[in-house]
CSV table of C-alpha atoms in Angstrom, one decimal:
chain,number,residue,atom,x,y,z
A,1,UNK,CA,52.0,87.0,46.6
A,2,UNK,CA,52.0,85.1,43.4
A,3,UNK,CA,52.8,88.5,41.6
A,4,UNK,CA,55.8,89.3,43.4
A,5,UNK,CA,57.4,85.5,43.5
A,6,UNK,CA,57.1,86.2,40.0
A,7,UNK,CA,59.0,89.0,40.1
A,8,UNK,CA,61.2,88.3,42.4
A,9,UNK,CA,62.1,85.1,40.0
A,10,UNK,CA,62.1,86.9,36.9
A,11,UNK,CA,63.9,90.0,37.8
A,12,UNK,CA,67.2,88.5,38.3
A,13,UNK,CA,66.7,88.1,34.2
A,14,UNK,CA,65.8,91.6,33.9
A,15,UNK,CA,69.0,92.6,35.3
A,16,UNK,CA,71.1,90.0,33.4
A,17,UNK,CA,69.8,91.6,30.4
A,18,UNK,CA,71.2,95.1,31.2
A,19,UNK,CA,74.6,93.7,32.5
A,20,UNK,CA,74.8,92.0,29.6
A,21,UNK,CA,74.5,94.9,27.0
A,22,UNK,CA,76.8,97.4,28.9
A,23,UNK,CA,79.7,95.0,28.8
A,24,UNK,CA,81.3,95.7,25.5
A,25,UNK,CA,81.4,99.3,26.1
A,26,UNK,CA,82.5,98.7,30.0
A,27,UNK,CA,85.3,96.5,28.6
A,28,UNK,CA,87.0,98.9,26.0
A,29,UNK,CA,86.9,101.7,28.3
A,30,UNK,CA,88.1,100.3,31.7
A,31,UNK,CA,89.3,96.4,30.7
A,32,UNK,CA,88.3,93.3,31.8
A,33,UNK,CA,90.7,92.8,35.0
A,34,UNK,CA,88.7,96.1,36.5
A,35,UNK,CA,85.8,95.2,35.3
A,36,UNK,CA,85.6,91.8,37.1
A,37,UNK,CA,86.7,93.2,40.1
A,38,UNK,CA,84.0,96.2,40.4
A,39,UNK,CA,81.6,93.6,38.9
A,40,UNK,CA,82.6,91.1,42.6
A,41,UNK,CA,82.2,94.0,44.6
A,42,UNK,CA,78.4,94.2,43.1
A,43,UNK,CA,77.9,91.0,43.9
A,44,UNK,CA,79.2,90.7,47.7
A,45,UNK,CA,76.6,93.8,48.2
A,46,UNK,CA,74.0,92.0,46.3
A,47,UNK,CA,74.3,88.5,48.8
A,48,UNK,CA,74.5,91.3,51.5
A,49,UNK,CA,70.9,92.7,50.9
A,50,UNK,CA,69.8,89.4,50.6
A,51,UNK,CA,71.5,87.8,53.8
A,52,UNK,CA,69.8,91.0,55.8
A,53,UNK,CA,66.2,91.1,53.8
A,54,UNK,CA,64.8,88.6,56.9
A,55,UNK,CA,66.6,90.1,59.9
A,56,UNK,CA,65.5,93.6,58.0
A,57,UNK,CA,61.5,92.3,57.5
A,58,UNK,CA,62.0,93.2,54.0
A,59,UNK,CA,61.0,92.0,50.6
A,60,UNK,CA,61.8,94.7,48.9
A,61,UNK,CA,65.6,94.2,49.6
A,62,UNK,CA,65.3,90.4,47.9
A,63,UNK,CA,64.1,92.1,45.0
A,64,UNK,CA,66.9,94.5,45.0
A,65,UNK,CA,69.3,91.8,45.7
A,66,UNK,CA,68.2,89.8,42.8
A,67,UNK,CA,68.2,92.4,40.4
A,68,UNK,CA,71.8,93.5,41.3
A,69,UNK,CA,73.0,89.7,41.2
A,70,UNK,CA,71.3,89.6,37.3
A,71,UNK,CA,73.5,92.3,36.4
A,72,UNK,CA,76.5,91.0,38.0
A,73,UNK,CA,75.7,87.8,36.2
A,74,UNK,CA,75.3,89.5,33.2
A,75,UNK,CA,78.6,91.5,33.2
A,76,UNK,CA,80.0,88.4,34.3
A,77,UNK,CA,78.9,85.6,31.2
A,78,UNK,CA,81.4,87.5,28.9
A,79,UNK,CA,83.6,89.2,30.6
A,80,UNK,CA,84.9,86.0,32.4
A,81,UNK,CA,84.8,83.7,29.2
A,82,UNK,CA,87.2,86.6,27.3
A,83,UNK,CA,89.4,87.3,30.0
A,84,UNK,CA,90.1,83.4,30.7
A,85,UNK,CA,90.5,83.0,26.8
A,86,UNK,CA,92.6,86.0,26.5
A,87,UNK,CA,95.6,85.5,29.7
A,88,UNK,CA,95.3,81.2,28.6
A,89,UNK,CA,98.3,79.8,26.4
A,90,UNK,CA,97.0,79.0,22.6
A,91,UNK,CA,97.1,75.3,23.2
A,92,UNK,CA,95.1,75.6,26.5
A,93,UNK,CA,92.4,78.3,25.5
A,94,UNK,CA,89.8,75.8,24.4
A,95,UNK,CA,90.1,73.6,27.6
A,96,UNK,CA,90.3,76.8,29.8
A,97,UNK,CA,87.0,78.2,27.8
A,98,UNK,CA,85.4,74.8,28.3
A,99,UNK,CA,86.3,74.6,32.3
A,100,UNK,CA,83.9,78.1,32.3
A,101,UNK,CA,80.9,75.9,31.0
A,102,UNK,CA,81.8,73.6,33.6
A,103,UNK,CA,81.6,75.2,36.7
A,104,UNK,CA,78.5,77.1,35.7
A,105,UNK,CA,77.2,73.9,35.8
A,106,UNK,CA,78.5,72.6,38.7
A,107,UNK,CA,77.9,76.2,40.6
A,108,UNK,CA,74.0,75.5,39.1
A,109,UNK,CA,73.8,72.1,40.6
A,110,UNK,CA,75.5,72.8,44.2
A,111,UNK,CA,73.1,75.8,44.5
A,112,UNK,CA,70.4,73.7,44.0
A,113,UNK,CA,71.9,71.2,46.1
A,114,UNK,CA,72.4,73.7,49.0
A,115,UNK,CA,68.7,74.7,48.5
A,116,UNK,CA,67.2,71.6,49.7
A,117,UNK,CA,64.7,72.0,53.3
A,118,UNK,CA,67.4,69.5,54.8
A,119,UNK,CA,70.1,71.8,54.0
A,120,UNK,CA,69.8,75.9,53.2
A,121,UNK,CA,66.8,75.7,52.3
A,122,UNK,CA,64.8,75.4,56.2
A,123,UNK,CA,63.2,78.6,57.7
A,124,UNK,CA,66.1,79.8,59.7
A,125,UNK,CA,68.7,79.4,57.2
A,126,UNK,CA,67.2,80.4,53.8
A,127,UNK,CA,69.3,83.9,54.2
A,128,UNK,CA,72.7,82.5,54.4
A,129,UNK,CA,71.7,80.7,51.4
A,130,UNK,CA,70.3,84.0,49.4
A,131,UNK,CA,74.1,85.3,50.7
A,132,UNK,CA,76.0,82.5,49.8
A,133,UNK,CA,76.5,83.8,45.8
A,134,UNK,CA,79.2,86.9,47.6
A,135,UNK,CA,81.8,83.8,48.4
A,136,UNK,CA,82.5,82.9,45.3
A,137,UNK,CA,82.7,86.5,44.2
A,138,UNK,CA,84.7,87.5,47.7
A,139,UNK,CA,86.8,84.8,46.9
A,140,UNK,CA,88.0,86.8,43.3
A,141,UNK,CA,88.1,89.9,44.8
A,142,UNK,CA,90.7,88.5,46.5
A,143,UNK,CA,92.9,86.7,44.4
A,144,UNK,CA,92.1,88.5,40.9
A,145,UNK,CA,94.5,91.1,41.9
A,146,UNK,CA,96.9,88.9,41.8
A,147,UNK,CA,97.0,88.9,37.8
A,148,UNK,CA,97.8,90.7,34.9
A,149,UNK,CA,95.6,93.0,33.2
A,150,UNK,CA,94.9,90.8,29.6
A,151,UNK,CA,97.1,91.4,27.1
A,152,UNK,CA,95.4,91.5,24.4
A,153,UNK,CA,93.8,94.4,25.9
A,154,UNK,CA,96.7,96.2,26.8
A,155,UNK,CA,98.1,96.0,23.2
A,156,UNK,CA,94.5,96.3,21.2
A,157,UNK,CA,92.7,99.0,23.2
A,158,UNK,CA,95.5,101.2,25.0
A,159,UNK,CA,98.9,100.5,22.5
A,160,UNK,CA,100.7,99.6,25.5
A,161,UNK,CA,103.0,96.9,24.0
A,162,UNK,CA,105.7,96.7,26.9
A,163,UNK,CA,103.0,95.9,29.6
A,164,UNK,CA,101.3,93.8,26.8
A,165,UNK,CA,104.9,91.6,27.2
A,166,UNK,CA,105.2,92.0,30.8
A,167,UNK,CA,101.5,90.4,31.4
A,168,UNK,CA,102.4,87.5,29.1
A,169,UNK,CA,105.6,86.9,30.7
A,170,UNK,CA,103.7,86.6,33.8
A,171,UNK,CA,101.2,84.6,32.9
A,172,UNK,CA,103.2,82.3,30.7
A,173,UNK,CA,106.8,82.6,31.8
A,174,UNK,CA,109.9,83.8,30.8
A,175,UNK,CA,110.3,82.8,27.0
A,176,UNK,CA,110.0,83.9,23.6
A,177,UNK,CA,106.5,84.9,22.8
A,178,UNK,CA,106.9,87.6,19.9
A,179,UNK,CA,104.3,84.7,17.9
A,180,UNK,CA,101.6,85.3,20.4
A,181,UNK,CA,102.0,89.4,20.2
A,182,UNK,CA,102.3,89.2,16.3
A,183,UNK,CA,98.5,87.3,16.4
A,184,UNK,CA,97.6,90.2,18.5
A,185,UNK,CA,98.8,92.7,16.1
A,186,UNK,CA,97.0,90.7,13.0
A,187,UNK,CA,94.2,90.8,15.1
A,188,UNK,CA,94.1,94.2,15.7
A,189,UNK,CA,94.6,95.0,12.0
A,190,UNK,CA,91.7,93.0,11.3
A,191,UNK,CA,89.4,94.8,14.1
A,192,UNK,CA,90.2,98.3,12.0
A,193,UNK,CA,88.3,97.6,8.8
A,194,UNK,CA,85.8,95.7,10.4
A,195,UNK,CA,82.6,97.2,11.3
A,196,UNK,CA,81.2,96.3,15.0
A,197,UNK,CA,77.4,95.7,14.5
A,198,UNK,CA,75.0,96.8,17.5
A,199,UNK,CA,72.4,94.0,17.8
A,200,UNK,CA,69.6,95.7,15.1
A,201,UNK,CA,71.8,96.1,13.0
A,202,UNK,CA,72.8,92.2,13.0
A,203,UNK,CA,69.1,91.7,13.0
A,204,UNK,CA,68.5,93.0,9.9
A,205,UNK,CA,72.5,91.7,8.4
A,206,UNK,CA,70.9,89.3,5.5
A,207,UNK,CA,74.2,87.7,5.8
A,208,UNK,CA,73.7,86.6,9.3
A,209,UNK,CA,70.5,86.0,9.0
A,210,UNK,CA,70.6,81.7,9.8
A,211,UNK,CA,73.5,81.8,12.1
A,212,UNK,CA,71.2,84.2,13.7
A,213,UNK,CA,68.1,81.7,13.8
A,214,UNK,CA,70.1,79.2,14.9
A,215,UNK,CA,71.6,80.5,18.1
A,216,UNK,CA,68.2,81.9,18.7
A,217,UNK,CA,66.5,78.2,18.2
A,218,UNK,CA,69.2,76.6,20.3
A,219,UNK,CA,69.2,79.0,23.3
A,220,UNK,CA,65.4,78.5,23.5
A,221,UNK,CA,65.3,75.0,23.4
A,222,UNK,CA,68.5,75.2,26.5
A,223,UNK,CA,65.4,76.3,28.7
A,224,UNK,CA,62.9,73.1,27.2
A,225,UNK,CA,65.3,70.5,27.9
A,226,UNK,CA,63.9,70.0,31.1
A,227,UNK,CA,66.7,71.2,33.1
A,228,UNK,CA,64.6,74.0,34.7
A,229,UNK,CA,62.5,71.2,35.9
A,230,UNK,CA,64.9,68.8,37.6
């Protein structure tokens, strides 16, 4: 039993891992407004498995569950962070990057919240609990389309510069932005004579080498700052 509460804590990690390294090549090839919305669906039947694990008599379906919401979460980290950033105004992209920290927070803290015995948490209602991560997700799925594909996407990846206006005339109204597309076009000039590194190959970048310690040494000390334990 020990073993697989173990697992069944630890594999939602696992699967975060994975989604995590599959979403810059996702992202090229299908964009980040499709990307988001496949990665909701994956969710809602994630909290699905879950919700119908007790009525099922099944661990196994837990196990799934959390593994699929670890890659969901995973896709999720950086594709909503860029595509948030990306559709924002230039004077509002730091405040609209920041308010993704916040609500990871605040999603963290209501979860945990929600999981108390005098809530969620009881016998009878732990399921609805293990189901409750589709609403936020269902909730996207049904607004996300809705927006514009990003544009810097449109006009980076697929050349597409009259639906690269279009989505920032939608997101930012009618108006003169040929100063935001020009960025996009320095940008892009910039991407073609610089080399994308996989991650052992910016293991082994001298260059890199202390930025690369020091993001290591911070994210590790994230998990001994006792916030795990409250």
């Amino acid at each position: 039993l020990l073993f697989l509460w173990s697992i069944t804590v630890s594999i939602f990690g696992i699967g975060g891992l994975l989604g995590s390294s599959g979403s810059r090549y996702l992202t090229v090839k299908y964009g980040k407004k499709k990307c988001l919305l496949c990665n909701n669906l994956l969710m809602i039947v994630a909290a699905s498995i879950m919700g119908c694990s007790k009525i099922a008599r099944s661990f196994e379906m837990i196990l799934i569950g959390r593994f699929m919401c670890g890659v969901s979460a995973g896709l999720c980290v950086p594709l909503h962070h860029q595509y948030v950033g990306e559709i924002s105004p230039k004077k509002l992209r730091g405040f609209a990057n920041s308010t993704s920290s916040f609500f990871w927070s605040l999603g963290k803290a209501v979860g945990q919240i929600s999981g108390q015995r005098e809530l969620l948490g009881s016998q009878s209602l732990w399921p609805m609990l293990m189901a409750s991560c589709g609403l936020p997700a269902l909730v996207q799925l049904v607004t996300l389309p809705f927006f514009p594909e990003s544009p810097p996407y449109l006009l980076m990846h697929k050349g597409d510069q009259e639906g690269c206006r279009k989505a920032i005339r939608q997101l930012w109204g009618e108006g003169h932005h040929q100063a935001e597309i020009d960025d996009i076009m320095k940008e892009k000039a910039t991407m073609k004579n610089t080399k994308i590194l996989s991650v052992l190959e910016l293991m082994k970048e001298q260059a890199f080498r202390w930025q690369l310690y020091m993001i290591v040494i911070l994210t590790a000390t994230v998990q001994l700052c006792g916030i795990n334990a409250v």
